[in-house]
Amino acid sequence: MDKFVLTKFKKLLLYGILLISCACSSGKQSFEKGDYDRAVYQAVNRLQKDPKNKKALTTLQQAYRYAREDHQNRIKDAIHSSEVFHWEKVIQEYESMNSLIESIRGCPSCRQVIGAEDKYQEQLETAKQKATEVRYALGIKLLNENNRVSAKEAYQHFERADLFIPDYKDVRQKLNSTYLAALLKVVVEPVEIEKGIYKLSNEYFQNKIFEYLQHYEEKSFIKFYTPQEARAKSFVPDQVLTLSFDDFVVGQTYLKEKEQEVTRDSVKTGTVEGKDVYGTVKAKYITFEKTISSSGLLDFRVMDWKTKNVITQEKMPGTFVWRDEWASYKGDERALSKDQKKKANRRESPKPAPHFLFVEFTKPIYNQLTSKIESFYRKY
């Protein structure tokens, strides 16, 4: 976010918080600490609820006079400063003064004490004009250096100029031309998989990647193109980003079988001469665990188109293991525990489809890929 806009936003946010959190304050404490703007807002807020509050009226009168003096002194200092962007400091000070005046206008008892002062609108517009001229001139100077780094900086100056005075001169056209000059054009060579059974799954993987890249473009000076787009537009790319699987395996199946003898004592086994007979019951309990493993290794490589040098390269592994468990038994069911009975009632699940397994093992690869793109292109 633009530093000037951020500063203004923080200031407005602070004023909003003050009006809410200091509803019962007359502003005297803030005044005594030398925070005159805060004291004004607190006094105004109190007087809107209690118009005859003497402490708040006195605080308002003194705090407003000191606040105005401080802002005017800072304006004088800024105007005579050699700092390049001193007019932006002037803008901030006039906007702060106008905010104070606006708050007083909405409070009848405050206006009786301070009077109906005019805003510093003309002075503010003059400061905006001066600040815009500085930003625009710097943008032109940097744009004429004819390199991407300078063009990026020039874009920020034109953007701020347009913020102060929308549509100043040809600033909108300059923003467009500067953006193009600052743009890093990257052709993305996607993963190619010819096996028909995985083609649709790979397309899903590719679409997710391009969705991410399109979102990334919105906050950067980078534009990603498919090879088809690059051919259609006939431009020379700055970089080529290549994605390819070194290897991948889908559906490696392993079945583990375990057999155990289970017993339970003191179980009623019958009746003899009218009396219950208790004994030990047995069963052969067999558990099955099926795992289906799928994995792959993606090669991520960025090449400088002009020099053909590899700028960065990384291998990104991904694995997904699907598991299924069930059981069976032979013998007396009463020998089984509650959990064993539950597992014995389960049946083997259908094997998952290959396209599902492919998509699942590419998920951790996708996370690594997006993280790498984020960190690598941050410097551009």
Coordinates of C-alpha atoms in Angstrom, one line a residue:
M1 CA 0.0 0.0 0.0
D2 CA 1.2 3.6 -0.8
K3 CA 3.0 5.0 2.3
F4 CA 1.1 8.2 2.1
V5 CA -2.3 6.4 1.9
L6 CA -1.2 4.1 4.7
T7 CA -0.3 7.1 6.9
K8 CA -3.6 8.8 6.2
F9 CA -5.5 5.6 6.8
K10 CA -3.8 5.1 10.2
K11 CA -4.5 8.6 11.1
L12 CA -8.2 8.3 10.3
L13 CA -8.4 4.9 12.1
L14 CA -6.8 6.5 15.2
Y15 CA -9.3 9.3 15.2
G16 CA -12.1 6.8 14.9
I17 CA -10.8 4.8 17.9
L18 CA -10.4 7.9 19.9
L19 CA -14.0 8.9 19.4
I20 CA -15.2 5.5 20.5
S21 CA -12.8 4.7 23.4
C22 CA -12.7 8.1 24.9
A23 CA -16.4 8.9 25.1
C24 CA -16.3 10.0 28.7
S25 CA -13.0 12.0 28.6
S26 CA -12.9 15.8 28.6
G27 CA -9.5 15.6 26.9
K28 CA -7.7 17.3 29.8
Q29 CA -5.2 14.4 30.3
S30 CA -4.3 14.3 26.6
F31 CA -3.9 18.1 26.7
E32 CA -1.5 17.9 29.6
K33 CA 0.6 15.3 27.8
G34 CA 0.9 17.6 24.8
D35 CA -1.3 15.5 22.5
Y36 CA -3.5 18.4 21.4
D37 CA -5.2 16.7 18.4
R38 CA -6.4 13.9 20.7
A39 CA -7.5 16.4 23.3
V40 CA -9.6 18.2 20.7
Y41 CA -11.4 15.0 19.6
Q42 CA -12.0 13.9 23.2
A43 CA -13.4 17.3 24.1
V44 CA -15.7 17.4 21.1
N45 CA -17.0 13.9 21.8
R46 CA -17.7 14.9 25.4
L47 CA -19.5 18.1 24.4
Q48 CA -21.7 16.4 21.9
K49 CA -23.1 14.4 24.9
D50 CA -22.8 17.2 27.5
P51 CA -22.8 20.6 25.7
K52 CA -22.3 22.6 28.9
N53 CA -19.4 20.6 30.3
K54 CA -17.0 23.4 31.5
K55 CA -13.9 21.3 31.7
A56 CA -14.4 20.1 28.1
L57 CA -15.1 23.6 26.8
T58 CA -11.9 24.9 28.4
T59 CA -9.9 22.0 27.1
L60 CA -11.3 22.4 23.6
Q61 CA -10.4 26.1 23.4
Q62 CA -6.8 25.7 24.6
A63 CA -6.2 22.4 22.8
Y64 CA -7.5 23.6 19.4
R65 CA -5.3 26.7 19.6
Y66 CA -2.2 24.7 20.4
A67 CA -3.0 22.0 17.8
R68 CA -3.4 24.6 15.1
E69 CA -0.2 26.3 16.0
D70 CA 1.7 23.0 15.9
H71 CA 0.3 22.0 12.5
Q72 CA 1.2 25.4 11.1
N73 CA 4.7 25.3 12.4
R74 CA 5.2 21.8 10.9
I75 CA 3.9 23.1 7.6
K76 CA 6.4 25.9 7.6
D77 CA 9.2 23.5 8.5
A78 CA 8.2 21.1 5.7
I79 CA 7.9 23.9 3.1
H80 CA 11.4 25.0 3.8
S81 CA 12.8 21.5 4.0
S82 CA 15.1 20.1 1.3
E83 CA 13.5 16.6 1.6
V84 CA 12.3 15.6 -1.9
F85 CA 8.7 14.7 -0.8
H86 CA 8.2 17.6 1.7
W87 CA 5.0 18.6 0.0
E88 CA 3.4 15.3 1.1
K89 CA 4.1 16.2 4.7
V90 CA 2.3 19.5 4.1
I91 CA -0.6 17.6 2.7
Q92 CA -0.8 15.4 5.8
E93 CA -0.7 18.5 8.1
Y94 CA -3.5 20.3 6.2
E95 CA -5.7 17.2 6.1
S96 CA -5.2 16.9 9.9
M97 CA -6.2 20.5 10.4
N98 CA -9.3 20.0 8.2
S99 CA -10.3 17.0 10.2
L100 CA -10.2 19.0 13.4
I101 CA -12.3 21.7 11.8
E102 CA -14.8 19.1 10.5
S103 CA -15.2 17.6 14.0
I104 CA -15.9 21.0 15.5
R105 CA -18.5 21.8 12.8
G106 CA -20.6 18.9 14.0
C107 CA -20.8 20.1 17.5
P108 CA -22.9 23.3 18.2
S109 CA -21.4 24.1 21.6
C110 CA -17.9 23.7 20.1
R111 CA -18.7 26.2 17.3
Q112 CA -19.8 28.7 19.9
V113 CA -16.3 28.5 21.5
I114 CA -14.1 28.1 18.4
G115 CA -16.2 29.7 15.7
A116 CA -17.0 28.5 12.2
E117 CA -13.6 28.3 10.7
D118 CA -13.0 27.6 7.0
K119 CA -11.1 24.6 6.0
Y120 CA -7.7 24.9 4.4
Q121 CA -8.9 23.6 1.1
E122 CA -7.1 26.0 -1.2
Q123 CA -3.8 25.4 0.6
L124 CA -4.4 21.7 0.5
E125 CA -5.0 21.7 -3.2
T126 CA -1.8 23.8 -3.8
A127 CA 0.2 21.3 -1.8
K128 CA -1.3 18.4 -3.8
Q129 CA -0.4 20.1 -7.0
K130 CA 3.2 20.6 -5.8
A131 CA 3.5 17.0 -4.6
T132 CA 2.0 15.7 -7.9
E133 CA 4.5 17.7 -9.9
V134 CA 7.4 16.2 -8.0
R135 CA 6.2 12.6 -8.3
Y136 CA 5.4 13.1 -12.0
A137 CA 8.8 14.6 -12.8
L138 CA 10.6 11.7 -11.0
G139 CA 8.5 9.2 -12.8
I140 CA 9.5 10.7 -16.2
K141 CA 13.2 10.8 -15.2
L142 CA 13.2 7.1 -14.2
L143 CA 11.1 6.0 -17.2
N144 CA 13.7 7.5 -19.5
E145 CA 16.4 5.3 -18.0
N146 CA 15.0 2.5 -20.0
N147 CA 15.4 -0.4 -17.6
R148 CA 12.9 -2.6 -15.7
V149 CA 14.0 -1.6 -12.2
S150 CA 13.7 2.1 -12.9
A151 CA 10.4 1.5 -14.6
K152 CA 9.0 -0.2 -11.5
E153 CA 10.0 2.8 -9.4
A154 CA 8.6 5.2 -12.0
Y155 CA 5.3 3.4 -11.8
Q156 CA 5.1 4.0 -8.1
H157 CA 5.7 7.7 -8.6
F158 CA 3.0 8.0 -11.3
E159 CA 0.6 6.0 -9.1
R160 CA 1.1 8.5 -6.2
A161 CA 0.7 11.4 -8.6
D162 CA -2.6 10.0 -9.7
L163 CA -3.6 9.6 -6.1
F164 CA -3.1 13.3 -5.3
I165 CA -4.6 14.6 -8.6
P166 CA -6.5 11.9 -10.6
D167 CA -5.9 12.1 -14.3
Y168 CA -3.1 14.6 -13.9
K169 CA -1.7 15.4 -17.4
D170 CA -1.2 12.0 -19.1
V171 CA -0.5 10.1 -15.9
R172 CA -2.9 7.3 -16.8
Q173 CA -1.1 6.7 -20.1
K174 CA 2.2 6.9 -18.3
L175 CA 1.0 4.2 -15.8
N176 CA 0.1 1.9 -18.7
S177 CA 3.4 2.4 -20.5
T178 CA 5.5 2.2 -17.4
Y179 CA 3.7 -1.0 -16.3
L180 CA 4.6 -2.6 -19.6
A181 CA 8.2 -1.4 -19.3
A182 CA 8.4 -2.9 -15.8
L183 CA 6.8 -6.1 -16.7
L184 CA 8.7 -9.4 -16.4
K185 CA 7.3 -11.8 -19.1
V186 CA 7.5 -15.4 -18.2
V187 CA 6.5 -18.3 -20.4
V188 CA 5.3 -21.3 -18.4
E189 CA 5.9 -24.7 -20.0
P190 CA 3.4 -27.0 -18.3
V191 CA 3.8 -30.6 -17.3
E192 CA 3.2 -32.8 -20.3
I193 CA 1.7 -36.2 -19.6
E194 CA 0.6 -38.3 -22.6
K195 CA -0.8 -41.3 -20.7
G196 CA -4.6 -41.0 -21.3
I197 CA -5.6 -42.3 -17.9
Y198 CA -3.8 -39.4 -16.2
K199 CA -4.4 -36.7 -18.8
L200 CA -7.5 -35.2 -17.1
S201 CA -5.9 -35.3 -13.7
N202 CA -2.9 -33.5 -15.0
E203 CA -5.1 -30.9 -16.6
Y204 CA -6.7 -30.3 -13.2
F205 CA -3.2 -29.9 -11.7
Q206 CA -2.2 -27.5 -14.4
N207 CA -5.4 -25.4 -14.1
K208 CA -4.7 -25.0 -10.4
I209 CA -1.2 -23.8 -11.2
F210 CA -2.4 -21.3 -13.7
E211 CA -5.2 -20.0 -11.4
Y212 CA -2.5 -19.3 -8.8
L213 CA -0.2 -17.6 -11.4
Q214 CA -3.1 -15.4 -12.5
H215 CA -3.8 -14.4 -8.9
Y216 CA -0.1 -13.7 -8.4
E217 CA 0.0 -11.4 -11.4
E218 CA -2.5 -9.0 -9.8
K219 CA 0.0 -8.0 -7.1
S220 CA 3.2 -7.9 -9.1
F221 CA 5.0 -6.7 -12.2
I222 CA 5.1 -10.2 -13.6
K223 CA 3.0 -11.7 -16.3
F224 CA 2.8 -15.5 -17.0
Y225 CA 2.0 -16.8 -20.4
T226 CA 1.3 -20.2 -21.9
P227 CA 3.4 -21.2 -24.9
Q228 CA 0.3 -20.7 -27.1
E229 CA -0.1 -17.2 -25.8
A230 CA 3.5 -16.4 -26.4
R231 CA 3.3 -17.6 -30.0
A232 CA 0.1 -15.7 -30.6
K233 CA 1.5 -12.4 -29.3
S234 CA 5.0 -12.9 -30.9
F235 CA 7.0 -11.4 -28.1
V236 CA 10.4 -12.3 -26.6
P237 CA 10.1 -13.6 -23.1
D238 CA 12.4 -12.7 -20.2
Q239 CA 12.3 -16.1 -18.6
V240 CA 11.0 -19.6 -19.3
L241 CA 9.5 -21.6 -16.3
T242 CA 9.5 -25.3 -17.0
L243 CA 7.6 -27.9 -15.1
S244 CA 8.2 -31.6 -15.7
F245 CA 7.8 -34.9 -13.8
D246 CA 11.1 -36.7 -13.4
D247 CA 9.1 -39.7 -12.4
F248 CA 5.7 -40.7 -10.9
V249 CA 4.1 -43.9 -9.8
V250 CA 0.4 -44.3 -9.2
G251 CA -1.3 -47.2 -7.4
Q252 CA 1.5 -49.3 -5.9
T253 CA -0.5 -51.7 -3.7
Y254 CA 0.7 -53.5 -0.6
L255 CA -1.4 -56.0 1.4
K256 CA -0.4 -56.9 5.0
E257 CA -2.2 -59.9 6.7
K258 CA -1.9 -60.7 10.3
E259 CA -3.4 -63.8 12.1
Q260 CA -3.8 -64.2 15.8
E261 CA -5.5 -66.6 18.3
V262 CA -7.9 -64.9 20.6
T263 CA -9.5 -66.4 23.7
R264 CA -12.0 -65.3 26.4
D265 CA -12.5 -67.1 29.7
S266 CA -15.6 -67.6 31.8
V267 CA -18.0 -67.7 28.9
K268 CA -21.1 -69.7 29.2
T269 CA -20.7 -72.8 27.0
G270 CA -23.7 -74.9 27.9
T271 CA -25.9 -76.4 30.7
V272 CA -25.5 -79.6 32.6
E273 CA -28.3 -80.9 34.9
G274 CA -29.8 -77.4 35.0
K275 CA -26.6 -75.7 35.9
D276 CA -24.7 -73.2 33.6
V277 CA -21.3 -74.4 32.4
Y278 CA -18.5 -71.8 31.8
G279 CA -15.4 -72.3 29.8
T280 CA -12.9 -70.7 27.4
V281 CA -13.9 -69.8 23.9
K282 CA -11.5 -69.3 21.0
A283 CA -11.3 -67.7 17.5
K284 CA -8.7 -67.2 14.8
Y285 CA -8.7 -63.4 14.1
I286 CA -7.2 -62.2 10.8
T287 CA -6.6 -58.5 10.1
F288 CA -5.9 -57.0 6.7
E289 CA -4.3 -53.7 5.9
K290 CA -4.1 -52.5 2.3
T291 CA -2.0 -49.4 1.4
I292 CA -1.9 -47.9 -2.1
S293 CA 1.0 -45.5 -2.5
S294 CA 1.3 -42.9 -5.2
S295 CA 4.2 -40.5 -5.6
G296 CA 6.0 -38.2 -8.0
L297 CA 9.0 -35.8 -8.3
L298 CA 8.4 -32.5 -10.1
D299 CA 11.3 -30.6 -11.6
F300 CA 10.9 -26.8 -11.3
R301 CA 13.3 -24.8 -13.4
V302 CA 13.6 -21.2 -14.5
M303 CA 15.8 -20.2 -17.4
D304 CA 16.9 -16.8 -18.5
W305 CA 15.8 -16.6 -22.2
K306 CA 18.5 -14.3 -23.3
T307 CA 21.5 -16.1 -21.8
K308 CA 19.9 -19.6 -21.6
N309 CA 21.3 -19.9 -18.1
V310 CA 19.3 -21.7 -15.5
I311 CA 18.5 -19.2 -12.8
T312 CA 17.0 -21.6 -10.3
Q313 CA 16.0 -25.2 -10.1
E314 CA 14.4 -27.4 -7.5
K315 CA 13.0 -30.9 -7.1
M316 CA 9.6 -31.1 -5.4
P317 CA 8.4 -34.5 -4.1
G318 CA 4.9 -35.5 -3.4
T319 CA 3.4 -38.7 -1.9
F320 CA -0.1 -39.9 -1.0
V321 CA -0.9 -43.2 0.8
W322 CA -4.4 -44.5 0.8
R323 CA -5.2 -47.0 3.6
D324 CA -7.9 -49.5 4.2
E325 CA -8.4 -51.9 7.1
W326 CA -10.8 -54.8 7.7
A327 CA -10.8 -58.2 9.4
S328 CA -12.3 -61.7 9.4
Y329 CA -12.4 -64.5 12.0
K330 CA -13.0 -68.3 12.3
G331 CA -14.3 -69.7 15.5
D332 CA -16.5 -68.4 18.3
E333 CA -17.4 -64.7 17.9
R334 CA -17.7 -64.3 21.6
A335 CA -13.9 -64.5 21.9
L336 CA -13.6 -61.2 20.0
S337 CA -13.5 -57.8 21.7
K338 CA -15.9 -55.0 20.8
D339 CA -13.4 -53.3 18.5
Q340 CA -12.5 -56.6 16.8
K341 CA -16.1 -57.3 16.1
K342 CA -16.5 -53.9 14.6
K343 CA -13.5 -54.4 12.3
A344 CA -14.7 -57.9 11.4
N345 CA -18.0 -56.4 10.2
R346 CA -16.2 -54.2 7.8
R347 CA -15.6 -55.2 4.2
E348 CA -12.8 -54.3 1.9
S349 CA -13.3 -50.9 0.3
P350 CA -13.3 -50.4 -3.5
K351 CA -9.9 -49.3 -4.8
P352 CA -9.8 -45.6 -5.5
A353 CA -9.6 -44.4 -9.1
P354 CA -6.2 -43.6 -10.6
H355 CA -7.2 -39.9 -11.3
F356 CA -8.0 -39.5 -7.6
L357 CA -4.6 -40.9 -6.5
F358 CA -2.8 -38.6 -9.0
V359 CA -4.6 -35.5 -7.8
E360 CA -3.8 -36.4 -4.2
F361 CA -0.1 -36.9 -4.6
T362 CA 0.2 -33.6 -6.5
K363 CA -1.3 -31.6 -3.6
P364 CA 1.9 -31.4 -1.5
I365 CA 3.8 -30.6 -4.8
Y366 CA 1.4 -27.8 -5.5
N367 CA 2.0 -26.3 -2.0
Q368 CA 5.8 -26.4 -2.6
L369 CA 5.5 -25.0 -6.0
T370 CA 3.4 -22.0 -5.0
S371 CA 5.7 -21.3 -2.1
K372 CA 8.7 -21.4 -4.4
I373 CA 7.1 -19.1 -6.9
E374 CA 6.2 -16.7 -4.1
S375 CA 9.7 -16.6 -2.7
F376 CA 11.6 -16.6 -6.0
Y377 CA 9.6 -13.8 -7.8
R378 CA 9.4 -11.6 -4.7
K379 CA 12.7 -10.0 -5.8
Y380 CA 11.3 -9.1 -9.2

